[in-house]
Coordinates of C-alpha atoms and ligand atoms in Angstrom, one line a residue:
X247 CA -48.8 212.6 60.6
X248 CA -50.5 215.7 61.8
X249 CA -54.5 216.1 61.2
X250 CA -54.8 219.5 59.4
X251 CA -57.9 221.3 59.4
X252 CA -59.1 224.8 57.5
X253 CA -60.7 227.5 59.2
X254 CA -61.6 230.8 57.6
X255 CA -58.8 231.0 55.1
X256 CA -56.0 229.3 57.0
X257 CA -54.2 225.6 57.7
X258 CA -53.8 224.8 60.6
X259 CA -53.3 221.7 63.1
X260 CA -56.4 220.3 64.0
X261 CA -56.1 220.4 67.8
X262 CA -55.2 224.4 67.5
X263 CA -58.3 224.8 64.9
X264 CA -60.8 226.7 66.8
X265 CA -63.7 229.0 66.2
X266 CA -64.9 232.3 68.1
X267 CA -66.8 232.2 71.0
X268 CA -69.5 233.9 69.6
X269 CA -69.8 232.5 66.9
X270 CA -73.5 231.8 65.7
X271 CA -73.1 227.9 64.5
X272 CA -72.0 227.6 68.6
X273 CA -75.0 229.6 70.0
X274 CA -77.4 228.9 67.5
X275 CA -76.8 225.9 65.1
X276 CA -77.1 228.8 62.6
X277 CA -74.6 226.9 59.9
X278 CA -75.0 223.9 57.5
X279 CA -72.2 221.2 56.4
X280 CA -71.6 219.0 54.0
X281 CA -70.0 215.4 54.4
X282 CA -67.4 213.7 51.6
X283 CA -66.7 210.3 51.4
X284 CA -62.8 209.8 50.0
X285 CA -61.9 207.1 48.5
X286 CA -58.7 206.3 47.2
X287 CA -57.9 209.7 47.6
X288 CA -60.7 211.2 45.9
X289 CA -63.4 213.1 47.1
X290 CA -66.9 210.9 45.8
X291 CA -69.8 212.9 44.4
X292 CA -68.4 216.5 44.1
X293 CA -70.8 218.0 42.4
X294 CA -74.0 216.8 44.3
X295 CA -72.5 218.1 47.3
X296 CA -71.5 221.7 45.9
X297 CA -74.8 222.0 44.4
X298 CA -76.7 221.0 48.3
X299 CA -74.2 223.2 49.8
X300 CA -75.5 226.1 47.9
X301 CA -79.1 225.0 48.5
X302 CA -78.6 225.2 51.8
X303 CA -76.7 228.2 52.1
X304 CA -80.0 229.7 49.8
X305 CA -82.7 228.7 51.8
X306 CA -81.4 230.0 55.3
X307 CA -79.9 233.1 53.1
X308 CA -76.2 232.6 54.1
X309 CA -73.7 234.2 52.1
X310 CA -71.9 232.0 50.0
X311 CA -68.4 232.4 51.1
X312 CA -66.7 231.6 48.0
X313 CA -66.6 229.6 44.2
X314 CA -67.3 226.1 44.4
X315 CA -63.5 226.5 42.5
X316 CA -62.4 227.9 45.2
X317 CA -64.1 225.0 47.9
X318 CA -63.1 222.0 45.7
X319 CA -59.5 223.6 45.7
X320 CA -59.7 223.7 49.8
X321 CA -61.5 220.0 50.0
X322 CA -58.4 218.5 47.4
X323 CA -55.9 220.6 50.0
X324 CA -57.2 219.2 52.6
X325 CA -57.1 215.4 51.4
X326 CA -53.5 216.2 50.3
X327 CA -52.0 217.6 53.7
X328 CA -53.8 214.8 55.5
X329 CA -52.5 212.4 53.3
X330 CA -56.0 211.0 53.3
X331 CA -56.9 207.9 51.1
X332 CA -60.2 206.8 52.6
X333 CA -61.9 208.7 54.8
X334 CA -64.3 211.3 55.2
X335 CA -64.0 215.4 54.8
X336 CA -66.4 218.0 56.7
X337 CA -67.1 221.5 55.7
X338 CA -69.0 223.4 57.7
X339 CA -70.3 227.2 56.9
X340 CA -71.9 229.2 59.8
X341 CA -73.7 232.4 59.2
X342 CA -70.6 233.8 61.6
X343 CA -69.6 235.7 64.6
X344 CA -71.5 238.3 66.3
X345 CA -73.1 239.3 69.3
X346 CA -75.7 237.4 70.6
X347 CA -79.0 238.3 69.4
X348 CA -81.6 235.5 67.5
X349 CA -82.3 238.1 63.9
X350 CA -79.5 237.9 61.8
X351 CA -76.7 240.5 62.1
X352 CA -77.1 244.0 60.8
X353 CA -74.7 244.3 58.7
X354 CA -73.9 241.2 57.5
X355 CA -71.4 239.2 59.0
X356 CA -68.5 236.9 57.1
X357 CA -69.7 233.4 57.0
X358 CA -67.3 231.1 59.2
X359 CA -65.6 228.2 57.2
X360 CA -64.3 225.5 58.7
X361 CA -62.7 222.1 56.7
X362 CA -62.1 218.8 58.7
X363 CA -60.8 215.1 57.4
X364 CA -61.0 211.8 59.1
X365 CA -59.3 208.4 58.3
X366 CA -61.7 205.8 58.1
X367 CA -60.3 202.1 58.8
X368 CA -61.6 200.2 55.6
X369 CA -61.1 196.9 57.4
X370 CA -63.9 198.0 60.3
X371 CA -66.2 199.6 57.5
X372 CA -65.9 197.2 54.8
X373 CA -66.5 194.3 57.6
X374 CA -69.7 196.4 58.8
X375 CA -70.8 196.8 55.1
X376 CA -70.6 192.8 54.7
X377 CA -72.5 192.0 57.7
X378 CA -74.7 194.2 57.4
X379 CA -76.5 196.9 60.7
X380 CA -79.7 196.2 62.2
X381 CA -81.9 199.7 63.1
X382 CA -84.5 200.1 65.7
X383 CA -87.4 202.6 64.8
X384 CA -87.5 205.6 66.4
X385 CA -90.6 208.9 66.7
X386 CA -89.5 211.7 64.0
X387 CA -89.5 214.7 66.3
X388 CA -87.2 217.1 64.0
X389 CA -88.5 220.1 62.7
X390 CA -90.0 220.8 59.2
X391 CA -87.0 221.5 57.3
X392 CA -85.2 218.3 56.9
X393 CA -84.2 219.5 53.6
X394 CA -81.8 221.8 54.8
X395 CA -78.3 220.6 55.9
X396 CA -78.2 222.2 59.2
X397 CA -75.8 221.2 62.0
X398 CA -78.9 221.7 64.5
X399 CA -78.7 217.5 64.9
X400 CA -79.5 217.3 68.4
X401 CA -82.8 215.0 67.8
X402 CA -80.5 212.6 65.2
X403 CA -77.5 212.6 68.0
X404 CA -80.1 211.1 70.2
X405 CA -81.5 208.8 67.7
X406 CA -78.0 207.3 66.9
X407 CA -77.5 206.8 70.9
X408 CA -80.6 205.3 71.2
X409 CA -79.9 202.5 68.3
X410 CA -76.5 202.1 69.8
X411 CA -77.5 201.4 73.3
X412 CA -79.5 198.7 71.9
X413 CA -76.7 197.4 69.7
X414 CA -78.2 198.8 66.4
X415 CA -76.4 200.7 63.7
X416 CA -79.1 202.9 62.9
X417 CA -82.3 204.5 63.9
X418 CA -85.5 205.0 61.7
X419 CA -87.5 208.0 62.0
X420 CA -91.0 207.6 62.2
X421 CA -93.6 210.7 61.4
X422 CA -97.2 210.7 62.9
X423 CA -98.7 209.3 60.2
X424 CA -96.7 206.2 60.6
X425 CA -94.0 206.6 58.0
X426 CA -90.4 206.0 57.7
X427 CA -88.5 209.3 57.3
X428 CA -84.7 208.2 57.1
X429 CA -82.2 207.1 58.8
X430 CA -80.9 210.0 61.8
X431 CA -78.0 210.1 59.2
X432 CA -79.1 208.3 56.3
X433 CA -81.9 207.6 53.9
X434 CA -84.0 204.7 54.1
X435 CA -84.9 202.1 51.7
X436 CA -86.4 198.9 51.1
X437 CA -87.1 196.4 48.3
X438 CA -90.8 195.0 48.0
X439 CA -91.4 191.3 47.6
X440 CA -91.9 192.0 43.7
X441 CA -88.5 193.4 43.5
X442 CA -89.6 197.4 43.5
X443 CA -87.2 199.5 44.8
X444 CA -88.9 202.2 47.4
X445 CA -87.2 205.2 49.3
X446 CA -89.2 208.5 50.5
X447 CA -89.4 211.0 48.0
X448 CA -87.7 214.2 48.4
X449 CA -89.2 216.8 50.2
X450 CA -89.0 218.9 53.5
X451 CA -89.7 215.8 55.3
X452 CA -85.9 214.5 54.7
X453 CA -82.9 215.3 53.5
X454 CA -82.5 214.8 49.9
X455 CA -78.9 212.4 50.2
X456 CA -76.5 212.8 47.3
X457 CA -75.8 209.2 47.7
X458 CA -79.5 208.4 47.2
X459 CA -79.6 210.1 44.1
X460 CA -76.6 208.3 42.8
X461 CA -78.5 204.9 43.9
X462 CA -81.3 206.3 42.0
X463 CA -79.0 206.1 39.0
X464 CA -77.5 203.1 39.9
X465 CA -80.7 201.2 39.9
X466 CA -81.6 201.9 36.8
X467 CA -78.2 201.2 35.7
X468 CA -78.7 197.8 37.1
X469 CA -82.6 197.9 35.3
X470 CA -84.2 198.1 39.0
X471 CA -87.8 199.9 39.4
X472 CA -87.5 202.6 41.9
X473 CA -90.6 204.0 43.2
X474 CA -89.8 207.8 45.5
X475 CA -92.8 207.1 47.9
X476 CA -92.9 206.7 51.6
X477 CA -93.7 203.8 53.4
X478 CA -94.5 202.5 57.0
X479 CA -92.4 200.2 59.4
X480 CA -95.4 196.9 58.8
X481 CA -94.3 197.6 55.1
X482 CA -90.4 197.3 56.0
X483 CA -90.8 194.5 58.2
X484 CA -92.2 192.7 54.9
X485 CA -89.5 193.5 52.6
X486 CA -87.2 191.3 50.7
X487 CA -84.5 193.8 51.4
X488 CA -83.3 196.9 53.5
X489 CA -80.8 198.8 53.2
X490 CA -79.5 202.9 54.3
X491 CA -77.7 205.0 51.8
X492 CA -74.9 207.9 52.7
X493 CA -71.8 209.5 52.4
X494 CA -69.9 207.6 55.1
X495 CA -72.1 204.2 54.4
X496 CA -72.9 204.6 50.8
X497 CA -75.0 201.4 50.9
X498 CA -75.1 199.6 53.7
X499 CA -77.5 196.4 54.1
X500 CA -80.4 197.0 56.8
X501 CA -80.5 192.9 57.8
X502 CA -83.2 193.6 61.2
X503 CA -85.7 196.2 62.0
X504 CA -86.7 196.2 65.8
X505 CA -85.5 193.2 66.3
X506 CA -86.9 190.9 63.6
X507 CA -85.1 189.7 60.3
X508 CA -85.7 190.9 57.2
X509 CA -85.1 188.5 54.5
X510 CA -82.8 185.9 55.8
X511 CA -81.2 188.0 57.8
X512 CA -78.2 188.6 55.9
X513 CA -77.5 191.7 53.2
X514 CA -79.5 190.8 50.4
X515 CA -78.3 190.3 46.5
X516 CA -79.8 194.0 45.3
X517 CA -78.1 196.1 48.2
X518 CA -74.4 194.3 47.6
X519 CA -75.6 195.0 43.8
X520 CA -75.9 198.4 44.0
X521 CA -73.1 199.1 46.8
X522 CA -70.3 197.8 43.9
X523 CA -71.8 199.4 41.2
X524 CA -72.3 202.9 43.0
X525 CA -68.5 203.0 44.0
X526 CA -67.9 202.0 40.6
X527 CA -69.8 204.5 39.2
X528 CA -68.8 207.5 42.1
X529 CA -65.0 206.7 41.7
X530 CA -65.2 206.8 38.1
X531 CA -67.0 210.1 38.4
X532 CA -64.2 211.4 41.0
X533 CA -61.4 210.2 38.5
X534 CA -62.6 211.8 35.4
X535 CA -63.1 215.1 37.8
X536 CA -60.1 215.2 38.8
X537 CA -58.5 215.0 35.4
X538 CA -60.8 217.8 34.2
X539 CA -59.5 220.1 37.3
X540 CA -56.1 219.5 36.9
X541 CA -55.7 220.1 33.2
X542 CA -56.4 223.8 33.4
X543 CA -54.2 224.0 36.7
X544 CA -51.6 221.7 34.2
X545 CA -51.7 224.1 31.7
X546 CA -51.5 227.6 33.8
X547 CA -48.2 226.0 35.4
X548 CA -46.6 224.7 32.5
X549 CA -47.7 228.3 30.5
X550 CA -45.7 230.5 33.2
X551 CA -42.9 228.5 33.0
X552 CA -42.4 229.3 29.0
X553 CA -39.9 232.9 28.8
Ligands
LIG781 N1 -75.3 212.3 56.9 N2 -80.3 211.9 55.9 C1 -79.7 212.5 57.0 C2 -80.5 212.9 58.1 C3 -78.3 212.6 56.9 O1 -77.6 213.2 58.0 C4 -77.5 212.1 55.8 C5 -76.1 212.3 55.7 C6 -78.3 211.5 54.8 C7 -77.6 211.0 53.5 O2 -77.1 212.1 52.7 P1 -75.8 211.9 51.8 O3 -76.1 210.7 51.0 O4 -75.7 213.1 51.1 O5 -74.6 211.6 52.7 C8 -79.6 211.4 54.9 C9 -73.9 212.6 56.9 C10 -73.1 211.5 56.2 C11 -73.5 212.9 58.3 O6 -74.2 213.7 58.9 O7 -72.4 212.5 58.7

């Protein structure tokens, strides 16, 4: 089966997918993204991710290329040509091609869309999810808008090496004042010794994950105090629990910082807890969604077929 990507309003196969030159995501990292996780054939979380999207898009005043009807209907066509069950699905929108020069282009240029899947083997990731990643801790030396999606991830590429060369899953970002940040592709969290849930609070300081607002819900779901506050590494190294939330890990147990335990070393009650009951929750979500898109679509069809 063929990988089949999207790029500015066309299918193609992945290896023959290719953007200009010129184009200012390339020379400039001038283009945010998005990241889905599907399961089961359904994209997880839709709406949070449309909604970010458009944030980001906003704040670095990219044209919106199209209605999030139009998007979703490229994301779902993409899941269906790859035949993907579980996996993840990229978008990526770039302010678009033009000659070099830092200011924006004058006129405004079409915004470059670009649409990407990938299998993910569920045997590897549901293995990693059971035992569990350890992180090493890591300066913060990304600029001031975390917030933003951006595809400038140079200083979280190098992160993620870092942690890997050591063995690590993940690397926490510390700022100068001696707090955790998040994960270089994930949010951080821990649980305190009296069983209070803690993760940094939104803010330019880090990305505001879709999944960690899900969580958010989840824990209350599951009656869990969640206090949106940073906190430092001597506080992590103290917890009862760890654990990193995301598209690709949704929640994934943190069982060692830098080396040392936390807990008893192995993913704790609360994180394997809230990992069931957010894909609970996030495939029910995905299900009812896709019912509600493909009644009107149902309808259309079945009205053009009447004489
Ligand atoms: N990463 N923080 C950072 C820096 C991230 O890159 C991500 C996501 C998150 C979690 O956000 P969400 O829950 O919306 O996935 C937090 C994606 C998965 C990536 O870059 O591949």
């Amino acid at each position: 089966m063929p990988r089949i990507a999207y790029v500015d309003g066309a299918y193609l196969p992945h290896a023959d997918a290719a953007v200009h030159i010129e184009d200012r995501g390339n020379q400039f990292a001038d283009a945010v993204y998005e990241v889905w996780a599907v399961r089961a054939g359904g994209l997880l979380d839709t709406p949070g991710h449309l909604k970010r999207l458009r944030r980001s898009l906003g704040e670095l005043h990219i044209a919106v290329p199209m209605s999030d009807d139009a998007l979703t209907l490229v994301l779902h066509e993409i899941v269906r040509r790859n035949r993907l069950r579980d996996g993840l699905v990229y978008l990526q929108v770039s302010r678009g091609v033009a000659p070099r020069d830092h200011a924006f282009p004058s006129p405004a240029v079409s915004p470059t869309v670009i649409v990407t899947a990938k299998r993910t083997d569920m045997k590897t990731a549901e293995a990693r999810a059971e035992k569990g990643i350890s992180v090493i801790t890591l300066p913060d030396i990304r600029w001031g808008r975390r917030d933003i999606k951006t595809v400038s991830l140079l200083p979280n590429a190098l992160a993620k090496q870092a942690a890997k060369e050591t063995g690590a899953g993940e690397a926490w970002l510390i700022d100068p004042d001696g707090t955790i940040t998040e994960g270089s592709s994930s949010n951080a969290w821990i649980l305190t010794p009296d069983n209070v849930l803690v993760t940094r609070a939104a803010s330019n300081s880090i990305l505001n994950g879709i999944t960690r607002l899900a969580v958010i819900e989840a824990a209350s779901g599951e009656k869990l105090r969640v206090e949106e506050r940073a906190f430092t590494r001597d506080e992590a190294l103290a917890a009862k629990e760890a654990f990193v939330t995301s598209a690709s890990a949704h929640v994934t147990a943190v069982v060692a910082i830098d080396g040392q335990k936390i807990g008893d070393g192995r993913p704790g009650a609360v994180a394997k807890a809230l990992r069931t009951a957010y894909l609970t929750a996030a495939r029910q979500n995905s299900v009812a969604l896709h019912k509600r898109e493909a009644g009107p679509l149902v309808a259309r069809r079945t009205k053009r077929r009447i004489p």
